[in-house]
Amino acid sequence: MKKTTIGGLGLGLALSLSLAGCAGQTAPTADSIEVGPATGTLSYESWTPTEATFDTIIEGFTAENPDVELTGTLAPLEDYQTSLQTQLRSGSGPDVFVVSPGAMYNQYREYFEPLDAYAEAFDGEDWADIFNQDALDRAQTDGATFGLPVGYGVAGFLWVNKTLLAEAGVEVPTTYDELVAASEELKAAGIQPIALGGKDAWMNIDYFLAIAASIDKDALYAALEGEGEWTDPALVEAFEIWSGLFTDGVVQDGAIGAATYSDTYDLFTEGKAAFFANGSWNLDMYVNSLDRIAAYDIDAIAMPLPGVDGGAPITGDVSGIVVVNKASKNKGAAYQLASYMSRGEGAQVLLDAFLDFPVTNDGKTPTTAPEESQTARASIETLIETKLAGYRQVPLASVSEALSAALAGVATGDVTGEEAAQRVQDAADNG
């Protein structure tokens, strides 16, 4: 049986379970877990995937487990987070839900069921070997596994429309000076340079992390982990280079007020901008906007930056982490759904829907990717192999919020690099 609902999430959802019933229970061992097809009722909530894609997940999972009744509720991310927080704090909530790595994972981890015993029971002692370890690490804390990763994407590079560049007589830039010069020529030809959705905090953070990693990756990740200072000279310099993207005119006018979806997405797919700041998930434009971009030669390149040979590094992370609610009364079935979506046939459904990169080592690739996407996808794979600096999600929500505000202030010229760094450090110090 399948049922997916879309919209705001109420509190009177199926399987609102009390944590009190779990109090005092000892953690299961692999030997104590009953292995077999999933049965009973099972609920899932998230902001992702789409209704149509999750209906396909339900159909596949219930075909493998005909005695389970799986329902799904999807809502916009902010609505989902608000409702999820309320439910979990009251000891209820869905059996299975999704969190982002980093801040969201850390915020809700106390509500996650540890999954190592379930994984060993259902998938064997070597269950972890199928996963890319970097992806699995994002769902682990202190050696324990609290969820299973789904999808992998990278950010911090530039999409480039080579057709527009050629028509304007501009070479693909490989240095920052070349990027500045190219931007001037493009504007003179009526073409925007980098289309950057600076209204989106996540977008600004993605490109700041790439800039910072190009200067001193160790300093960046030490600060992210709370082991270093955001006032490190390398990170102050990163804020100043971020400012330069705006003062040097390599991003479109009004970038800080533009949204990625759909302001800058439309600029790029409609052939009005030569470059686009967005991550690998933008491969879905070959599905959703192929009619717009089919005539263009589009590729992906490392972002040229001052003093960086070969362009900036990139950052990457899993798209989500599927977790089992600690309060669930059907944890075995819940684990099976998480596994189905992360490493089973459901993972293939998600890859085909989002054109992500796999989190497993079994060679899964999208089966529906249009031929036109292959050049860019191959370039992104090369960037992953040669340019990956580390993860892209900021671990602490307070630091992420402060970094977002600081980057916006620097972009508008209201905040200096030193002031921005100090504001983020203040947030880190205050937790």
C-alpha positions as a printed Julia matrix, in Angstrom:
431×3 Matrix{Float64}:
  0.0     0.0     0.0
  1.31    3.43   -0.83
  0.38    6.88    0.31
  2.38   10.03   -0.11
  1.14   13.39    1.11
  2.54   16.79    0.27
  2.32   20.07    2.16
  2.54   21.33    5.73
  3.12   18.72    8.38
  0.66   18.4    11.25
  1.39   16.88   14.61
 -1.27   14.18   14.46
  0.72   11.88   12.2
  0.72    8.14   12.08
  3.03    6.4    14.49
  3.37    9.2    17.05
  5.27    7.11   19.5
  6.38    7.77   23.05
 10.05    7.66   23.91
  9.07    6.53   27.35
  8.5     3.05   25.98
 12.14    2.93   24.94
 13.57    4.06   28.26
 15.81    1.55   29.91
 16.04   -0.71   26.87
 19.48   -2.03   26.05
 20.89   -1.59   22.56
 20.19   -4.59   20.33
 22.9    -6.86   19.04
 22.97   -8.33   15.55
 22.04  -11.76   16.96
 18.96  -10.37   18.7
 17.46   -8.77   15.58
 14.9   -10.79   13.63
 15.84  -10.84    9.96
 13.2   -11.14    7.26
 11.01   -9.05    4.95
  9.69   -5.84    6.46
  6.2    -6.03    7.9
  3.77   -3.77    9.74
  3.29   -0.04    9.35
  6.13    2.29    8.49
  6.16    6.08    8.08
  8.65    8.33    6.29
  8.99   12.12    6.36
 11.35   14.48    4.56
 11.61   17.42    2.21
 13.03   15.1    -0.42
 12.58   13.45   -2.91
  9.63   14.57   -5.01
  6.23   12.94   -4.63
  6.58   11.03   -7.89
 10.03    9.74   -6.97
  8.96    8.65   -3.5
  5.94    6.88   -4.96
  8.43    4.88   -7.04
 10.39    4.15   -3.85
  7.21    2.93   -2.15
  6.29    0.71   -5.09
  9.73   -0.9    -5.2
 10.07   -1.34   -1.45
  6.59   -2.83   -1.01
  7.19   -5.16   -3.96
 10.15   -6.57   -2.02
  8.21   -6.44    1.27
  4.53   -7.05    0.43
  3.42   -7.2     4.09
  4.56   -3.68    4.96
  2.35   -0.6     4.8
  4.58    2.38    3.99
  3.35    5.98    4.04
  5.29    9.11    3.21
  4.85   12.78    4.05
  6.83   15.43    2.18
  6.99   19.15    2.91
  9.18   22.18    2.15
 12.4    22.07    4.14
 11.57   24.82    6.64
  8.1    23.39    7.34
  9.57   19.92    7.66
 12.22   21.0    10.14
  9.74   22.9    12.29
  7.36   19.96   12.51
 10.12   17.38   12.94
 11.64   19.26   15.85
  8.27   19.48   17.6
  7.5    15.81   17.06
 10.86   14.5    18.2
 10.9    16.63   21.33
  7.5    15.23   22.26
  8.73   11.65   21.82
  6.97   10.99   18.53
  7.64   11.33   14.84
  8.11    9.2    11.74
  9.9     5.86   11.77
 12.3     7.06    9.09
 13.33   10.6     8.25
 16.1    12.48    6.51
 18.62   15.05    7.74
 21.38   16.98    6.04
 24.97   16.26    7.11
 26.63   18.73    9.41
 24.51   21.09   11.49
 21.17   19.34   11.0
 22.66   15.91   11.72
 24.27   17.21   14.9
 21.1    19.02   15.98
 18.94   15.88   15.88
 21.42   13.08   16.55
 20.08   12.32   20.04
 16.89   11.08   18.37
 18.61    8.63   15.99
 18.73    4.89   16.54
 22.31    3.51   16.2
 22.29    1.25   13.14
 25.44   -0.89   13.32
 23.67   -3.91   14.8
 20.85   -3.71   12.24
 23.32   -3.34    9.39
 25.27   -6.38   10.54
 22.09   -8.43   10.99
 20.6    -7.6     7.59
 23.71   -7.0     5.46
 26.49   -9.01    7.13
 29.62   -8.21    9.09
 31.22   -6.51    6.09
 28.2    -4.29    5.45
 30.22   -1.07    5.52
 32.55   -2.18    2.71
 30.0    -1.29    0.04
 30.06    2.38    1.05
 32.5     5.08    0.1
 34.03    5.71    3.51
 33.98    9.49    3.18
 30.22    9.32    2.57
 29.61    6.91    5.44
 31.72    9.07    7.77
 29.11   11.81    7.49
 26.58    9.52    9.2
 28.93    8.3    11.92
 29.96    9.73   15.28
 32.57    8.27   17.61
 32.65    5.05   15.6
 28.87    4.5    15.69
 26.61    4.68   12.65
 23.5     6.8    13.1
 22.16    6.8     9.54
 22.87    5.81    5.96
 23.96    8.32    3.31
 22.11    8.96    0.06
 23.48   10.69   -3.02
 26.7    12.66   -3.26
 27.24   16.1    -4.72
 30.06   18.61   -5.01
 30.18   22.4    -5.1
 32.52   25.32   -5.58
 33.21   24.95   -9.31
 31.74   26.89  -12.23
 29.44   25.78  -15.0
 30.56   27.38  -18.27
 28.68   27.94  -21.53
 31.49   27.58  -24.05
 29.17   28.5   -26.9
 28.52   31.97  -25.44
 32.23   32.48  -24.8
 33.12   31.54  -28.37
 30.45   33.85  -29.78
 31.92   36.71  -27.71
 35.47   35.81  -28.77
 36.46   34.91  -25.21
 38.65   31.99  -24.18
 37.73   29.83  -21.19
 39.64   31.52  -18.34
 42.17   29.52  -16.35
 43.45   32.35  -14.11
 41.68   35.0   -12.08
 43.07   37.83  -14.2
 41.69   36.06  -17.26
 38.32   35.7   -15.51
 38.22   39.44  -14.75
 39.12   40.3   -18.33
 36.61   37.79  -19.71
 33.88   39.26  -17.5
 34.51   42.74  -18.9
 34.36   41.49  -22.49
 31.21   39.48  -21.82
 29.43   42.45  -20.26
 30.4    44.58  -23.28
 28.73   41.93  -25.44
 25.56   42.01  -23.32
 26.29   38.72  -21.54
 26.47   38.36  -17.75
 29.64   36.76  -16.32
 29.14   34.45  -13.29
 25.47   34.07  -12.36
 25.64   33.81   -8.57
 22.58   33.39   -6.34
 23.96   35.48   -3.5
 20.57   35.65   -1.79
 21.03   31.99   -0.82
 23.18   31.41    2.25
 24.18   27.92    1.14
 25.41   29.22   -2.19
 27.64   31.87   -0.62
 29.03   29.36    1.86
 29.81   26.85   -0.91
 31.98   29.34   -2.78
 33.57   30.79    0.32
 34.64   27.28    1.37
 36.2    26.76   -2.05
 38.07   30.06   -1.73
 39.26   29.3     1.8
 40.34   25.77    0.87
 42.41   27.19   -1.97
 44.38   29.32    0.51
 44.73   26.99    3.5
 42.56   23.89    3.66
 43.91   22.9     7.06
 43.04   26.27    8.59
 39.53   26.1     7.13
 38.68   22.65    8.44
 40.31   23.35   11.8
 37.97   26.32   12.18
 34.97   24.29   11.03
 35.76   21.6    13.59
 36.26   24.13   16.39
 39.97   23.36   16.62
 41.18   26.52   14.89
 40.3    30.19   14.69
 38.16   31.9    12.08
 40.43   34.9    12.55
 43.33   32.94   11.06
 45.01   35.19    8.43
 44.21   32.67    5.7
 40.48   32.89    6.42
 40.57   36.68    6.64
 42.17   36.6     3.19
 39.37   34.31    1.99
 36.78   36.88    3.04
 38.71   39.54    1.12
 38.85   37.41   -2.02
 35.11   36.8    -1.66
 34.66   40.59   -1.61
 36.72   40.81   -4.79
 34.23   38.69   -6.73
 31.8    41.59   -6.37
 34.16   44.57   -6.65
 36.02   43.05   -9.61
 32.76   42.49  -11.49
 33.1    38.75  -12.08
 29.57   38.11  -10.79
 26.45   39.69  -12.24
 25.2    43.04  -11.01
 22.81   42.6    -8.06
 24.13   39.13   -7.32
 23.61   39.41   -3.56
 19.85   39.85   -4.09
 19.45   37.04   -6.64
 18.12   33.59   -5.83
 19.65   30.52   -7.42
 16.2    29.14   -8.19
 15.17   30.59  -10.4
 16.96   33.93  -10.97
 20.46   32.74  -11.79
 19.34   29.31  -13.01
 17.23   31.08  -15.63
 20.07   33.45  -16.56
 22.3    30.5   -17.35
 19.85   28.1   -18.97
 18.43   30.87  -21.14
 21.89   31.77  -22.44
 22.14   35.14  -20.7
 25.13   34.29  -18.46
 28.36   32.61  -19.48
 29.08   31.04  -16.09
 26.87   29.63  -13.35
 27.72   29.15   -9.69
 25.98   25.93   -8.67
 26.84   22.39   -7.64
 26.84   19.03   -9.39
 23.11   18.63   -8.71
 22.63   21.13  -11.51
 23.11   18.17  -13.84
 19.35   17.87  -13.52
 19.07   20.78  -15.98
 19.72   18.15  -18.65
 16.42   16.63  -17.61
 14.39   19.67  -16.56
 15.66   22.3   -19.0
 17.1    20.37  -21.93
 14.96   22.35  -24.34
 16.77   25.52  -23.21
 20.35   24.26  -23.15
 20.51   21.63  -25.89
 22.08   24.07  -28.35
 24.91   25.02  -25.99
 28.28   23.42  -25.33
 28.29   23.37  -21.51
 31.05   22.11  -19.25
 32.3    22.37  -15.65
 35.61   24.01  -14.66
 37.51   24.74  -11.46
 36.86   28.33  -10.37
 39.81   30.63  -11.2
 41.05   32.49   -8.11
 43.95   34.84   -7.34
 47.22   33.02   -6.82
 45.76   29.53   -7.39
 47.2    27.35  -10.14
 44.6    25.23  -11.89
 41.61   26.74  -10.13
 40.08   26.34   -6.71
 39.39   23.08   -4.88
 35.82   21.89   -4.49
 33.9    20.56   -1.51
 31.5    17.64   -1.43
 28.92   16.01    0.76
 26.14   13.51    0.82
 22.77   14.86   -0.23
 21.09   13.47    2.85
 21.3    10.94    5.67
 18.39    8.55    6.15
 17.92    7.85    9.85
 15.72    5.64   12.04
 13.75    7.29   14.82
 14.87    6.12   18.25
 11.18    6.07   19.19
 10.11    3.79   16.34
  8.38    0.52   17.23
  9.33   -1.0    13.89
 13.07   -0.39   13.77
 14.0    -3.47   11.77
 11.66   -2.47    8.94
 12.79    1.14    9.28
 16.41    0.09    8.81
 15.44   -1.89    5.73
 13.86    1.2     4.17
 16.95    3.26    4.95
 19.15    0.57    3.42
 16.9     0.29    0.36
 17.25    4.02   -0.27
 20.98    4.18    0.43
 22.41    0.99   -1.08
 19.49   -0.94   -2.58
 17.28   -0.48   -5.61
 15.9     2.7    -4.1
 19.37    4.24   -4.41
 19.15    3.72   -8.16
 15.76    5.42   -8.23
 17.25    8.44   -6.45
 20.31    8.54   -8.7
 18.06    8.54  -11.75
 15.93   11.33  -10.29
 18.74   13.67   -9.23
 21.71   12.55  -11.36
 23.77   12.51   -8.17
 26.96   10.56   -7.66
 26.71    7.28   -5.71
 27.69    6.82   -2.06
 28.51    3.16   -2.68
 31.42    1.43   -4.42
 29.31   -0.9    -6.56
 29.41    1.2    -9.72
 25.88    2.6    -9.64
 25.4     5.45  -12.11
 22.28    7.19  -13.38
 20.56    5.15  -16.07
 18.51    8.07  -17.39
 21.21   10.74  -17.85
 20.86   12.32  -21.31
 23.8    12.06  -23.67
 24.22   15.84  -23.56
 25.17   15.67  -19.88
 28.1    13.31  -20.28
 30.84   15.88  -20.97
 30.02   17.94  -17.89
 29.54   14.85  -15.75
 32.97   13.53  -16.79
 34.54   16.9   -15.93
 32.89   16.87  -12.5
 34.17   13.33  -11.91
 37.68   14.59  -12.7
 37.23   17.48  -10.25
 36.15   14.99   -7.58
 39.24   12.88   -8.24
 41.71   15.77   -8.32
 40.24   18.77   -6.49
 38.16   17.54   -3.56
 39.16   19.38   -0.37
 36.62   17.96    2.09
 33.01   18.21    3.22
 30.75   21.18    2.42
 28.23   21.36    5.28
 29.13   23.55    8.27
 28.88   21.42   11.46
 27.3    24.02   13.79
 24.11   25.9    12.97
 25.21   29.01   14.87
 28.47   29.18   12.91
 26.64   28.58    9.63
 24.25   31.45   10.38
 27.07   33.8    11.37
 29.1    32.86    8.29
 26.1    33.5     6.07
 25.52   36.94    7.56
 29.22   37.81    7.38
 29.47   36.84    3.72
 26.44   38.95    2.86
 27.97   41.91    4.7
 31.3    41.51    2.94
 29.58   41.24   -0.45
 27.79   44.55    0.06
 30.9    46.25    1.42
 29.4    46.81    4.85
 31.78   44.44    6.63
 35.55   44.04    6.25
 37.29   40.71    6.03
 38.67   41.08    9.55
 35.27   42.03   10.94
 33.63   39.09    9.18
 36.16   36.64   10.55
 35.73   37.98   14.08
 31.93   37.72   13.89
 32.12   34.09   12.87
 34.66   33.38   15.59
 32.36   35.01   18.14
 29.59   32.63   17.05
 31.95   29.66   17.34
 33.03   30.74   20.83
 29.43   31.08   21.96
 28.4    27.69   20.6
